[in-house]
mmCIF file of C-alpha atoms and ligand atoms in Angstrom:
data_model
loop_
_atom_site.group_PDB
_atom_site.id
_atom_site.type_symbol
_atom_site.label_atom_id
_atom_site.label_comp_id
_atom_site.label_asym_id
_atom_site.label_seq_id
_atom_site.Cartn_x
_atom_site.Cartn_y
_atom_site.Cartn_z
ATOM 1 C CA MET Q 1 -0.056 -0.218 0.009
ATOM 2 C CA LEU Q 2 2.661 2.486 0.875
ATOM 3 C CA LYS Q 3 5.109 1.405 -1.875
ATOM 4 C CA LYS Q 4 1.542 2.082 -4.086
ATOM 5 C CA THR Q 5 1.157 5.775 -2.733
ATOM 6 C CA ILE Q 6 4.753 6.502 -3.097
ATOM 7 C CA LEU Q 7 5.002 5.073 -6.668
ATOM 8 C CA ALA Q 8 1.482 7.247 -7.604
ATOM 9 C CA ALA Q 9 3.229 10.334 -5.789
ATOM 10 C CA THR Q 10 6.279 9.905 -8.077
ATOM 11 C CA VAL Q 11 4.086 9.538 -11.242
ATOM 12 C CA ALA Q 12 2.533 12.623 -10.096
ATOM 13 C CA LEU Q 13 5.349 14.576 -10.011
ATOM 14 C CA THR Q 14 7.196 13.556 -12.959
ATOM 15 C CA ALA Q 15 4.123 14.217 -14.814
ATOM 16 C CA GLY Q 16 3.493 17.510 -13.329
ATOM 17 C CA ALA Q 17 6.932 18.568 -14.594
ATOM 18 C CA VAL Q 18 6.340 17.117 -18.136
ATOM 19 C CA TRP Q 19 2.716 18.912 -18.282
ATOM 20 C CA ALA Q 20 4.022 22.106 -17.315
ATOM 21 C CA GLU Q 21 4.194 23.816 -20.845
ATOM 22 C CA PRO Q 22 7.164 26.543 -20.813
ATOM 23 C CA GLN Q 23 5.794 29.994 -20.831
ATOM 24 C CA ALA Q 24 7.850 32.921 -21.037
ATOM 25 C CA GLU Q 25 6.721 36.972 -21.385
ATOM 26 C CA VAL Q 26 10.318 38.399 -22.407
ATOM 27 C CA LEU Q 27 10.763 41.927 -21.936
ATOM 28 C CA HIS Q 28 13.738 43.230 -23.934
ATOM 29 C CA TRP Q 29 14.749 46.335 -26.060
ATOM 30 C CA TRP Q 30 16.196 44.459 -28.898
ATOM 31 C CA THR Q 31 14.211 45.908 -31.827
ATOM 32 C CA SER Q 32 16.426 47.102 -34.263
ATOM 33 C CA GLY Q 33 17.482 44.775 -37.417
ATOM 34 C CA GLY Q 34 20.655 43.197 -35.781
ATOM 35 C CA GLU Q 35 19.127 43.104 -32.632
ATOM 36 C CA ALA Q 36 15.746 41.356 -33.514
ATOM 37 C CA LYS Q 37 17.677 38.630 -35.835
ATOM 38 C CA SER Q 38 19.694 38.162 -32.726
ATOM 39 C CA VAL Q 39 16.704 37.526 -30.181
ATOM 40 C CA ALA Q 40 14.693 35.695 -32.779
ATOM 41 C CA VAL Q 41 17.523 32.684 -32.261
ATOM 42 C CA LEU Q 42 16.268 32.555 -28.698
ATOM 43 C CA MET Q 43 12.589 32.587 -29.556
ATOM 44 C CA GLU Q 44 13.053 29.656 -32.008
ATOM 45 C CA GLU Q 45 14.951 27.655 -29.643
ATOM 46 C CA PHE Q 46 12.282 28.151 -27.028
ATOM 47 C CA ALA Q 47 9.794 27.324 -29.289
ATOM 48 C CA GLY Q 48 11.614 24.125 -30.562
ATOM 49 C CA ARG Q 49 11.459 22.989 -27.082
ATOM 50 C CA GLY Q 50 7.829 23.251 -26.620
ATOM 51 C CA GLY Q 51 8.121 26.747 -24.925
ATOM 52 C CA THR Q 52 5.327 29.592 -25.465
ATOM 53 C CA TRP Q 53 7.114 33.139 -25.598
ATOM 54 C CA THR Q 54 5.179 36.374 -25.139
ATOM 55 C CA ASP Q 55 7.425 39.186 -26.897
ATOM 56 C CA MET Q 56 7.449 42.324 -25.079
ATOM 57 C CA PRO Q 57 9.710 44.577 -26.915
ATOM 58 C CA VAL Q 58 10.350 48.038 -25.756
ATOM 59 C CA ALA Q 59 12.098 49.953 -28.453
ATOM 60 C CA GLY Q 60 14.855 52.229 -27.318
ATOM 61 C CA GLY Q 61 18.696 51.754 -27.569
ATOM 62 C CA GLY Q 62 20.407 51.383 -24.150
ATOM 63 C CA GLY Q 63 17.064 50.232 -22.699
ATOM 64 C CA ASP Q 64 16.303 53.300 -20.761
ATOM 65 C CA ALA Q 65 12.508 52.891 -21.888
ATOM 66 C CA ALA Q 66 12.585 49.150 -21.244
ATOM 67 C CA MET Q 67 13.478 49.920 -17.920
ATOM 68 C CA THR Q 68 10.898 52.504 -17.073
ATOM 69 C CA ALA Q 69 8.288 49.858 -18.583
ATOM 70 C CA LEU Q 70 9.850 47.355 -16.321
ATOM 71 C CA ARG Q 71 9.380 49.710 -13.145
ATOM 72 C CA ALA Q 72 5.832 49.983 -14.196
ATOM 73 C CA ARG Q 73 4.994 46.583 -14.384
ATOM 74 C CA VAL Q 74 6.540 45.462 -11.025
ATOM 75 C CA LEU Q 75 5.026 48.190 -9.308
ATOM 76 C CA SER Q 76 1.770 47.055 -10.691
ATOM 77 C CA GLY Q 77 2.509 43.275 -9.345
ATOM 78 C CA ASN Q 78 2.724 42.063 -12.737
ATOM 79 C CA ALA Q 79 6.279 41.374 -13.198
ATOM 80 C CA PRO Q 80 7.417 39.758 -16.694
ATOM 81 C CA THR Q 81 8.632 36.219 -16.467
ATOM 82 C CA ALA Q 82 12.232 37.312 -18.017
ATOM 83 C CA VAL Q 83 14.033 40.609 -18.257
ATOM 84 C CA GLN Q 84 16.883 41.949 -20.133
ATOM 85 C CA LEU Q 85 18.771 43.309 -17.296
ATOM 86 C CA LYS Q 86 22.309 43.756 -16.258
ATOM 87 C CA GLY Q 87 25.212 44.714 -13.924
ATOM 88 C CA PRO Q 88 24.171 46.373 -10.809
ATOM 89 C CA ALA Q 89 20.473 46.645 -11.558
ATOM 90 C CA ILE Q 90 20.184 43.083 -11.140
ATOM 91 C CA GLN Q 91 21.148 43.136 -7.590
ATOM 92 C CA GLU Q 92 19.137 46.391 -7.206
ATOM 93 C CA TRP Q 93 15.900 44.259 -8.386
ATOM 94 C CA TYR Q 94 17.235 41.537 -5.949
ATOM 95 C CA GLU Q 95 17.250 43.763 -2.910
ATOM 96 C CA GLU Q 96 13.520 44.750 -3.928
ATOM 97 C CA GLY Q 97 12.952 41.148 -3.378
ATOM 98 C CA VAL Q 98 11.086 40.432 -6.786
ATOM 99 C CA LEU Q 99 13.911 38.203 -8.386
ATOM 100 C CA ALA Q 100 13.546 34.337 -8.953
ATOM 101 C CA ASN Q 101 16.286 31.900 -8.394
ATOM 102 C CA ILE Q 102 17.816 29.939 -11.251
ATOM 103 C CA ASN Q 103 20.604 28.489 -9.260
ATOM 104 C CA ALA Q 104 19.451 24.894 -9.973
ATOM 105 C CA VAL Q 105 20.049 25.130 -13.525
ATOM 106 C CA GLY Q 106 23.179 26.983 -13.010
ATOM 107 C CA VAL Q 107 24.503 24.249 -10.940
ATOM 108 C CA GLU Q 108 23.314 21.369 -13.071
ATOM 109 C CA GLN Q 109 25.099 23.263 -15.972
ATOM 110 C CA ASN Q 110 28.207 24.124 -14.363
ATOM 111 C CA TRP Q 111 28.210 27.825 -15.008
ATOM 112 C CA ASP Q 112 30.944 28.305 -12.502
ATOM 113 C CA GLU Q 113 33.608 26.489 -14.615
ATOM 114 C CA LEU Q 114 31.988 28.064 -17.865
ATOM 115 C CA LEU Q 115 31.921 31.602 -17.035
ATOM 116 C CA PRO Q 116 34.324 33.986 -16.270
ATOM 117 C CA THR Q 117 34.345 34.582 -12.524
ATOM 118 C CA ALA Q 118 33.472 38.448 -12.929
ATOM 119 C CA ILE Q 119 30.736 37.718 -15.334
ATOM 120 C CA ALA Q 120 29.534 34.889 -13.212
ATOM 121 C CA ASP Q 121 29.267 37.391 -10.195
ATOM 122 C CA HIS Q 122 27.126 39.700 -11.660
ATOM 123 C CA MET Q 123 24.861 36.997 -12.594
ATOM 124 C CA LYS Q 124 24.749 36.239 -8.805
ATOM 125 C CA CYS Q 125 22.342 37.196 -5.828
ATOM 126 C CA ASP Q 126 23.845 36.516 -2.529
ATOM 127 C CA GLY Q 127 25.951 33.535 -3.939
ATOM 128 C CA GLU Q 128 23.048 32.299 -6.281
ATOM 129 C CA TYR Q 129 22.400 32.462 -10.116
ATOM 130 C CA CYS Q 130 19.420 35.064 -10.555
ATOM 131 C CA ALA Q 131 20.479 35.720 -14.217
ATOM 132 C CA ALA Q 132 21.841 34.058 -17.330
ATOM 133 C CA PRO Q 133 24.513 35.943 -19.430
ATOM 134 C CA VAL Q 134 24.179 36.070 -23.632
ATOM 135 C CA ASN Q 135 27.253 37.684 -24.375
ATOM 136 C CA VAL Q 136 30.106 40.294 -23.926
ATOM 137 C CA HIS Q 137 29.725 43.135 -26.020
ATOM 138 C CA ARG Q 138 32.776 45.676 -26.072
ATOM 139 C CA VAL Q 139 31.735 49.347 -25.833
ATOM 140 C CA ASN Q 140 34.789 51.024 -27.198
ATOM 141 C CA TRP Q 141 34.777 50.475 -30.615
ATOM 142 C CA MET Q 142 34.729 52.700 -33.854
ATOM 143 C CA TRP Q 143 33.046 51.973 -37.022
ATOM 144 C CA GLY Q 144 34.255 53.276 -40.390
ATOM 145 C CA ASN Q 145 33.103 53.138 -44.033
ATOM 146 C CA ALA Q 146 35.897 51.289 -46.011
ATOM 147 C CA GLN Q 147 35.172 53.098 -49.155
ATOM 148 C CA VAL Q 148 34.891 56.747 -47.470
ATOM 149 C CA LEU Q 149 38.117 56.076 -45.827
ATOM 150 C CA ALA Q 150 40.025 54.726 -48.847
ATOM 151 C CA ASP Q 151 38.834 57.734 -51.093
ATOM 152 C CA ALA Q 152 39.991 59.893 -48.583
ATOM 153 C CA GLY Q 153 43.179 58.252 -48.117
ATOM 154 C CA LEU Q 154 42.597 57.482 -44.514
ATOM 155 C CA GLU Q 155 43.248 54.426 -42.309
ATOM 156 C CA MET Q 156 41.356 53.724 -38.880
ATOM 157 C CA PRO Q 157 43.004 56.462 -36.499
ATOM 158 C CA THR Q 158 44.794 54.804 -33.416
ATOM 159 C CA THR Q 159 45.214 58.256 -31.325
ATOM 160 C CA TRP Q 160 42.695 61.015 -30.813
ATOM 161 C CA ALA Q 161 44.831 63.536 -32.600
ATOM 162 C CA GLU Q 162 44.772 61.267 -35.586
ATOM 163 C CA PHE Q 163 41.235 60.838 -35.505
ATOM 164 C CA ASN Q 164 40.801 64.879 -35.194
ATOM 165 C CA ALA Q 165 42.733 65.201 -38.370
ATOM 166 C CA ALA Q 166 41.104 62.810 -40.321
ATOM 167 C CA ALA Q 167 37.836 64.380 -39.340
ATOM 168 C CA GLU Q 168 38.771 67.585 -40.432
ATOM 169 C CA LYS Q 169 39.947 66.618 -43.729
ATOM 170 C CA LEU Q 170 36.830 64.651 -43.996
ATOM 171 C CA GLN Q 171 34.653 67.567 -43.243
ATOM 172 C CA GLY Q 172 36.804 69.753 -45.929
ATOM 173 C CA MET Q 173 35.641 66.815 -48.444
ATOM 174 C CA GLY Q 174 31.957 67.576 -47.582
ATOM 175 C CA ILE Q 175 31.752 64.209 -45.482
ATOM 176 C CA THR Q 176 30.119 64.061 -42.226
ATOM 177 C CA PRO Q 177 33.101 62.649 -40.145
ATOM 178 C CA LEU Q 178 30.872 61.315 -37.376
ATOM 179 C CA ALA Q 179 27.706 59.415 -37.322
ATOM 180 C CA HIS Q 180 25.996 60.192 -34.061
ATOM 181 C CA GLY Q 181 22.275 60.195 -32.287
ATOM 182 C CA GLY Q 182 21.947 62.848 -29.780
ATOM 183 C CA GLN Q 183 20.375 60.684 -26.907
ATOM 184 C CA ALA Q 184 22.045 60.868 -23.652
ATOM 185 C CA TRP Q 185 23.294 57.029 -23.412
ATOM 186 C CA GLN Q 186 24.838 57.630 -26.943
ATOM 187 C CA ASP Q 187 26.542 60.572 -25.481
ATOM 188 C CA ALA Q 188 27.628 58.730 -22.659
ATOM 189 C CA THR Q 189 28.979 55.686 -24.882
ATOM 190 C CA MET Q 190 31.361 58.297 -26.518
ATOM 191 C CA PHE Q 191 32.250 60.049 -23.326
ATOM 192 C CA GLU Q 192 33.389 56.800 -21.850
ATOM 193 C CA SER Q 193 35.338 55.508 -24.723
ATOM 194 C CA ILE Q 194 37.265 58.789 -24.844
ATOM 195 C CA ALA Q 195 37.742 58.305 -21.013
ATOM 196 C CA VAL Q 196 39.602 55.003 -21.194
ATOM 197 C CA GLY Q 197 41.699 55.934 -24.118
ATOM 198 C CA LEU Q 198 42.844 58.999 -22.691
ATOM 199 C CA GLY Q 199 43.194 58.160 -19.006
ATOM 200 C CA GLY Q 200 43.765 54.254 -19.332
ATOM 201 C CA ALA Q 201 42.158 51.662 -16.999
ATOM 202 C CA GLU Q 202 43.291 52.991 -13.589
ATOM 203 C CA PHE Q 203 41.883 56.498 -14.274
ATOM 204 C CA PHE Q 204 38.603 54.797 -15.478
ATOM 205 C CA GLN Q 205 38.204 52.765 -12.251
ATOM 206 C CA ALA Q 206 39.025 55.527 -10.059
ATOM 207 C CA ALA Q 207 36.342 57.607 -12.156
ATOM 208 C CA PHE Q 208 33.464 55.449 -12.949
ATOM 209 C CA VAL Q 209 33.442 52.577 -10.611
ATOM 210 C CA ASP Q 210 35.037 54.298 -7.339
ATOM 211 C CA LEU Q 211 33.860 57.664 -8.217
ATOM 212 C CA ASP Q 212 36.961 59.304 -6.425
ATOM 213 C CA GLU Q 213 36.284 63.068 -6.374
ATOM 214 C CA ALA Q 214 39.803 64.021 -7.526
ATOM 215 C CA THR Q 215 39.866 62.026 -10.394
ATOM 216 C CA LEU Q 216 36.374 63.477 -11.430
ATOM 217 C CA THR Q 217 37.645 66.821 -11.399
ATOM 218 C CA SER Q 218 41.327 65.987 -12.403
ATOM 219 C CA ASP Q 219 43.018 67.612 -15.466
ATOM 220 C CA THR Q 220 42.508 64.213 -17.263
ATOM 221 C CA MET Q 221 38.903 64.821 -16.981
ATOM 222 C CA VAL Q 222 38.893 68.053 -18.393
ATOM 223 C CA ALA Q 223 41.180 66.699 -21.440
ATOM 224 C CA VAL Q 224 38.241 63.976 -21.912
ATOM 225 C CA PHE Q 225 35.569 66.659 -22.169
ATOM 226 C CA ASP Q 226 37.536 68.728 -24.353
ATOM 227 C CA GLN Q 227 38.000 65.835 -26.811
ATOM 228 C CA LEU Q 228 33.979 65.315 -26.254
ATOM 229 C CA ARG Q 229 33.651 68.991 -27.260
ATOM 230 C CA THR Q 230 35.913 68.356 -30.270
ATOM 231 C CA LEU Q 231 33.611 65.520 -31.223
ATOM 232 C CA ARG Q 232 30.563 67.604 -31.210
ATOM 233 C CA GLY Q 233 31.944 69.675 -33.871
ATOM 234 C CA PHE Q 234 32.193 66.578 -36.258
ATOM 235 C CA VAL Q 235 28.519 65.654 -36.163
ATOM 236 C CA ASP Q 236 25.732 66.811 -38.551
ATOM 237 C CA ASP Q 237 22.988 69.142 -37.786
ATOM 238 C CA ASP Q 238 20.386 66.528 -37.346
ATOM 239 C CA PHE Q 239 21.975 64.637 -34.594
ATOM 240 C CA SER Q 240 19.641 65.393 -32.001
ATOM 241 C CA GLY Q 241 17.240 62.412 -30.830
ATOM 242 C CA ARG Q 242 18.850 60.183 -33.970
ATOM 243 C CA ASP Q 243 18.517 56.508 -33.057
ATOM 244 C CA TRP Q 244 22.027 54.815 -32.847
ATOM 245 C CA ASN Q 245 20.913 52.001 -35.669
ATOM 246 C CA LEU Q 246 20.083 55.076 -38.059
ATOM 247 C CA ALA Q 247 23.446 56.660 -37.251
ATOM 248 C CA THR Q 248 25.235 53.117 -38.404
ATOM 249 C CA ALA Q 249 22.913 53.339 -41.415
ATOM 250 C CA MET Q 250 24.688 56.675 -42.254
ATOM 251 C CA VAL Q 251 27.917 55.136 -42.147
ATOM 252 C CA MET Q 252 26.819 52.015 -44.330
ATOM 253 C CA ASN Q 253 25.668 54.220 -47.048
ATOM 254 C CA GLY Q 254 28.672 56.635 -46.844
ATOM 255 C CA GLU Q 255 27.009 59.577 -45.661
ATOM 256 C CA ALA Q 256 29.164 59.769 -42.941
ATOM 257 C CA ALA Q 257 32.491 58.167 -42.043
ATOM 258 C CA PHE Q 258 32.917 56.804 -38.423
ATOM 259 C CA GLN Q 259 30.536 56.107 -35.503
ATOM 260 C CA ILE Q 260 31.713 55.527 -32.261
ATOM 261 C CA MET Q 261 29.438 52.740 -30.797
ATOM 262 C CA GLY Q 262 29.459 49.171 -29.092
ATOM 263 C CA ASP Q 263 29.619 46.178 -31.220
ATOM 264 C CA TRP Q 264 25.711 45.672 -31.386
ATOM 265 C CA ALA Q 265 26.725 48.127 -34.477
ATOM 266 C CA LYS Q 266 28.489 45.344 -36.074
ATOM 267 C CA GLY Q 267 25.155 43.427 -35.749
ATOM 268 C CA GLU Q 268 23.565 46.099 -37.903
ATOM 269 C CA PHE Q 269 26.134 46.086 -40.726
ATOM 270 C CA MET Q 270 25.937 42.286 -40.618
ATOM 271 C CA ALA Q 271 22.168 42.063 -41.004
ATOM 272 C CA ALA Q 272 22.361 44.579 -43.864
ATOM 273 C CA GLY Q 273 24.676 41.939 -45.680
ATOM 274 C CA LEU Q 274 27.869 44.193 -45.452
ATOM 275 C CA GLU Q 275 31.311 42.425 -44.542
ATOM 276 C CA PRO Q 276 33.750 43.427 -42.000
ATOM 277 C CA GLY Q 277 37.058 44.234 -43.605
ATOM 278 C CA LYS Q 278 35.496 45.043 -46.808
ATOM 279 C CA ASP Q 279 32.704 47.264 -46.483
ATOM 280 C CA PHE Q 280 33.391 48.476 -42.871
ATOM 281 C CA LEU Q 281 36.073 48.508 -40.476
ATOM 282 C CA CYS Q 282 36.369 48.067 -36.957
ATOM 283 C CA ALA Q 283 38.946 49.228 -34.420
ATOM 284 C CA PRO Q 284 39.022 50.119 -30.904
ATOM 285 C CA THR Q 285 38.422 53.822 -29.905
ATOM 286 C CA PRO Q 286 41.839 55.438 -29.965
ATOM 287 C CA GLY Q 287 43.842 54.490 -26.846
ATOM 288 C CA GLY Q 288 42.285 51.441 -26.506
ATOM 289 C CA GLY Q 289 41.290 49.795 -23.110
ATOM 290 C CA TYR Q 290 38.412 47.491 -22.885
ATOM 291 C CA LEU Q 291 35.203 48.522 -21.609
ATOM 292 C CA TYR Q 292 32.672 45.597 -21.475
ATOM 293 C CA ASN Q 293 28.810 45.046 -21.436
ATOM 294 C CA VAL Q 294 27.344 41.801 -20.830
ATOM 295 C CA ASP Q 295 23.873 41.255 -21.618
ATOM 296 C CA SER Q 296 21.758 39.009 -19.758
ATOM 297 C CA PHE Q 297 18.370 37.790 -18.291
ATOM 298 C CA ALA Q 298 17.046 37.929 -14.850
ATOM 299 C CA MET Q 299 14.068 36.129 -13.845
ATOM 300 C CA PHE Q 300 11.299 37.847 -11.902
ATOM 301 C CA SER Q 301 9.272 35.987 -9.167
ATOM 302 C CA VAL Q 302 6.183 34.641 -11.052
ATOM 303 C CA GLU Q 303 3.393 31.933 -10.068
ATOM 304 C CA GLY Q 304 2.324 28.790 -12.078
ATOM 305 C CA ASP Q 305 4.609 25.993 -12.834
ATOM 306 C CA ASP Q 306 4.264 26.807 -16.627
ATOM 307 C CA LYS Q 307 5.972 30.089 -16.080
ATOM 308 C CA ILE Q 308 8.610 28.407 -13.676
ATOM 309 C CA ALA Q 309 9.262 25.951 -16.136
ATOM 310 C CA GLY Q 310 9.788 28.728 -18.713
ATOM 311 C CA GLN Q 311 12.314 30.345 -16.677
ATOM 312 C CA ASN Q 312 14.365 27.269 -16.173
ATOM 313 C CA LEU Q 313 14.177 26.712 -19.867
ATOM 314 C CA LEU Q 314 15.434 29.904 -20.809
ATOM 315 C CA ALA Q 315 18.115 29.930 -18.525
ATOM 316 C CA GLU Q 316 19.399 26.415 -19.903
ATOM 317 C CA LEU Q 317 19.142 27.625 -23.327
ATOM 318 C CA ILE Q 318 20.779 30.838 -22.813
ATOM 319 C CA MET Q 319 23.936 29.320 -21.535
ATOM 320 C CA GLY Q 320 23.840 26.424 -24.435
ATOM 321 C CA GLU Q 321 26.724 26.201 -26.581
ATOM 322 C CA ASN Q 322 24.612 26.769 -29.704
ATOM 323 C CA PHE Q 323 22.603 29.452 -28.889
ATOM 324 C CA GLN Q 324 26.019 31.382 -27.424
ATOM 325 C CA GLU Q 325 27.534 30.792 -30.718
ATOM 326 C CA VAL Q 326 24.637 31.540 -33.018
ATOM 327 C CA PHE Q 327 23.210 34.540 -30.889
ATOM 328 C CA ASN Q 328 26.481 36.192 -30.875
ATOM 329 C CA LEU Q 329 27.291 35.972 -34.639
ATOM 330 C CA ASN Q 330 23.820 37.705 -35.238
ATOM 331 C CA LYS Q 331 24.570 40.489 -32.396
ATOM 332 C CA GLY Q 332 28.066 41.426 -32.894
ATOM 333 C CA SER Q 333 29.188 40.575 -29.389
ATOM 334 C CA ILE Q 334 31.298 37.500 -28.489
ATOM 335 C CA PRO Q 335 30.165 34.660 -26.499
ATOM 336 C CA ALA Q 336 29.914 34.760 -22.276
ATOM 337 C CA ARG Q 337 30.792 31.080 -22.182
ATOM 338 C CA LEU Q 338 34.640 30.722 -22.265
ATOM 339 C CA ASP Q 339 34.577 27.202 -24.339
ATOM 340 C CA VAL Q 340 32.708 28.552 -27.269
ATOM 341 C CA ALA Q 341 35.571 28.759 -29.950
ATOM 342 C CA LEU Q 342 35.811 31.944 -32.054
ATOM 343 C CA ASP Q 343 36.718 30.263 -35.184
ATOM 344 C CA SER Q 344 33.421 31.043 -37.156
ATOM 345 C CA PHE Q 345 33.527 34.831 -35.730
ATOM 346 C CA ASP Q 346 34.935 37.828 -37.944
ATOM 347 C CA TYR Q 347 38.029 39.692 -37.110
ATOM 348 C CA CYS Q 348 36.309 42.324 -35.028
ATOM 349 C CA ALA Q 349 34.986 39.454 -32.714
ATOM 350 C CA ARG Q 350 38.514 37.718 -32.563
ATOM 351 C CA ARG Q 351 39.846 41.206 -31.934
ATOM 352 C CA SER Q 352 37.420 41.393 -28.791
ATOM 353 C CA GLY Q 353 38.125 38.459 -27.962
ATOM 354 C CA TYR Q 354 41.791 38.580 -27.741
ATOM 355 C CA ASP Q 355 41.683 42.205 -26.329
ATOM 356 C CA MET Q 356 39.368 40.788 -23.443
ATOM 357 C CA ASP Q 357 41.891 38.286 -22.733
ATOM 358 C CA VAL Q 358 44.826 40.685 -22.383
ATOM 359 C CA ALA Q 359 42.736 43.055 -20.293
ATOM 360 C CA SER Q 360 41.681 40.521 -17.826
ATOM 361 C CA GLY Q 361 45.285 39.152 -17.550
ATOM 362 C CA ASN Q 362 46.629 42.693 -16.589
ATOM 363 C CA GLY Q 363 43.575 43.969 -14.481
ATOM 364 C CA SER Q 364 42.324 46.395 -17.000
ATOM 365 C CA LEU Q 365 39.218 44.997 -18.280
ATOM 366 C CA MET Q 366 36.647 47.829 -17.103
ATOM 367 C CA PRO Q 367 32.932 47.690 -16.700
ATOM 368 C CA SER Q 368 31.106 49.988 -18.810
ATOM 369 C CA TYR Q 369 29.466 52.709 -16.890
ATOM 370 C CA ALA Q 370 27.453 53.940 -19.642
ATOM 371 C CA HIS Q 371 26.055 50.618 -20.255
ATOM 372 C CA GLY Q 372 25.016 49.845 -16.656
ATOM 373 C CA MET Q 373 27.931 47.477 -15.803
ATOM 374 C CA ALA Q 374 29.585 49.628 -13.516
ATOM 375 C CA LEU Q 375 27.270 51.888 -11.185
ATOM 376 C CA ARG Q 376 24.053 51.596 -9.818
ATOM 377 C CA GLY Q 377 21.279 53.752 -11.666
ATOM 378 C CA ALA Q 378 21.475 57.009 -9.490
ATOM 379 C CA GLN Q 379 25.382 57.463 -9.865
ATOM 380 C CA ALA Q 380 25.415 56.370 -13.565
ATOM 381 C CA GLY Q 381 22.303 58.944 -14.521
ATOM 382 C CA ALA Q 382 24.158 61.655 -12.613
ATOM 383 C CA ILE Q 383 27.294 61.224 -14.562
ATOM 384 C CA THR Q 384 25.252 60.867 -18.036
ATOM 385 C CA ASP Q 385 22.996 64.021 -17.353
ATOM 386 C CA THR Q 386 26.310 65.941 -17.013
ATOM 387 C CA VAL Q 387 27.806 64.398 -20.122
ATOM 388 C CA THR Q 388 24.351 65.347 -21.935
ATOM 389 C CA ALA Q 389 24.001 68.794 -20.788
ATOM 390 C CA PHE Q 390 27.779 69.487 -21.612
ATOM 391 C CA PHE Q 391 27.085 68.093 -24.948
ATOM 392 C CA ASN Q 392 24.166 70.139 -25.796
ATOM 393 C CA SER Q 393 25.430 73.458 -24.551
ATOM 394 C CA ASP Q 394 28.748 75.462 -24.493
ATOM 395 C CA MET Q 395 29.631 74.677 -21.074
ATOM 396 C CA SER Q 396 33.279 74.714 -20.817
ATOM 397 C CA SER Q 397 35.396 71.561 -19.611
ATOM 398 C CA ALA Q 398 36.343 73.139 -16.385
ATOM 399 C CA ASP Q 399 32.624 74.005 -15.603
ATOM 400 C CA ALA Q 400 31.819 70.124 -16.651
ATOM 401 C CA VAL Q 401 34.276 68.307 -14.216
ATOM 402 C CA ALA Q 402 32.819 70.634 -11.330
ATOM 403 C CA ALA Q 403 29.223 69.654 -12.403
ATOM 404 C CA LEU Q 404 30.133 66.009 -12.597
ATOM 405 C CA ALA Q 405 31.586 66.024 -9.118
ATOM 406 C CA THR Q 406 28.662 67.913 -7.659
ATOM 407 C CA ALA Q 407 26.062 65.704 -9.360
ATOM 408 C CA VAL Q 408 27.763 62.576 -8.256
ATOM 409 C CA LYS Q 409 27.964 63.924 -4.711
ATOM 410 C CA ASN Q 410 23.995 64.483 -4.554
ATOM 411 C CA SER Q 411 23.568 61.302 -5.962
ATOM 412 C CA MET Q 412 24.922 59.198 -3.107
HETATM 413 C C1 GAL H 1 22.833 47.980 -25.050
HETATM 414 C C2 GAL H 1 22.849 46.772 -25.102
HETATM 415 C C3 GAL H 1 22.954 46.029 -26.298
HETATM 416 C C4 GAL H 1 22.232 46.946 -27.422
HETATM 417 C C5 GAL H 1 22.445 48.376 -27.211
HETATM 418 C C6 GAL H 1 21.512 49.211 -28.167
HETATM 419 O O1 GAL H 1 22.870 48.781 -23.672
HETATM 420 O O2 GAL H 1 23.655 45.994 -24.194
HETATM 421 O O3 GAL H 1 23.073 44.613 -26.315
HETATM 422 O O4 GAL H 1 21.138 46.551 -27.620
HETATM 423 O O5 GAL H 1 22.286 48.729 -25.923
HETATM 424 O O6 GAL H 1 20.171 49.043 -27.843
#
């Protein structure tokens, strides 16, 4: 009798697990050509395993609009199943008590062995996995139109002085040197790329991770703002509010020579059928350094076996070898998993992988502040507000560093 009951219970449990059809409502901001193509890989794999995906895309590069939408959903007690979320924001939501635990999947798939420690740490809440990483984007890249540069007799610049000289030459030829979209996060992307190049990793760490006041107001920071001011002179008149992928399109069609943007821009070039090294060129922004930006999905506490099954399935697929390769070939990034070879990737991705190895070896791998990897929302927002105010006015660099220090202090 007892044996029979146990048997029945086991059958019920197993059946329960099998019967819960995975469901997931997924909030993300991947709506551009390259981004949509990339997230489709996850949708297809999810459907292929019997899952039902309810898409909740919130357009807006960098994810500001998506994060506003998320806040509204959580406040109304109706969190999505899975959310594109990254860096310290994962911890901020965990502290609100609204994240689910996917540690069982992480342990079963041995994520600790498969991920670099720094990435694994971002994905853990109090030591247990609460998010799964899809990639590593490098933020400080520069993209160039190969034909435009060849016609002007230019190569990809390796110093900011070279960049400025090239831009002046292009301007003289009637070509917009720099395609830019005037949105706060895009201004911040250029700003931090200049900062790591001009100041180096230690400066970057002191300024944008440690928020050291002396560094925020240093002569080097003044020089960073000076270079941002110079870049302001290289953008066209219609830059205000332009989406980043439209700026990428300007480089594609030869309307502009360069764009400073993370390697999601490569996803756009590729989605348009263009080839790296032939149609477009990539190079780290002058001065180098490596600013990383890891996209990930965090799971929110939801009720229902089907949704929980959906979260576990998503976590399993996201860290799958095939997904990490195919997704990143489309997205422009490189896999977060250390054991996925880059053989099928182009030279930009291989350069990214190589530079990341070198940077993590010598302690110069830096988290992107502009893409939510280095700071909590309030501090990152304070810096970005100052940068944008500077970019859109004639504020002096001296005033900008003073404003920067004040804004950071007020945000604490
Ligand atoms: C970044 C994100 C990338 C890309 C980009 C533009 O913050 O990490 O995956 O989507 O925004 O939307």
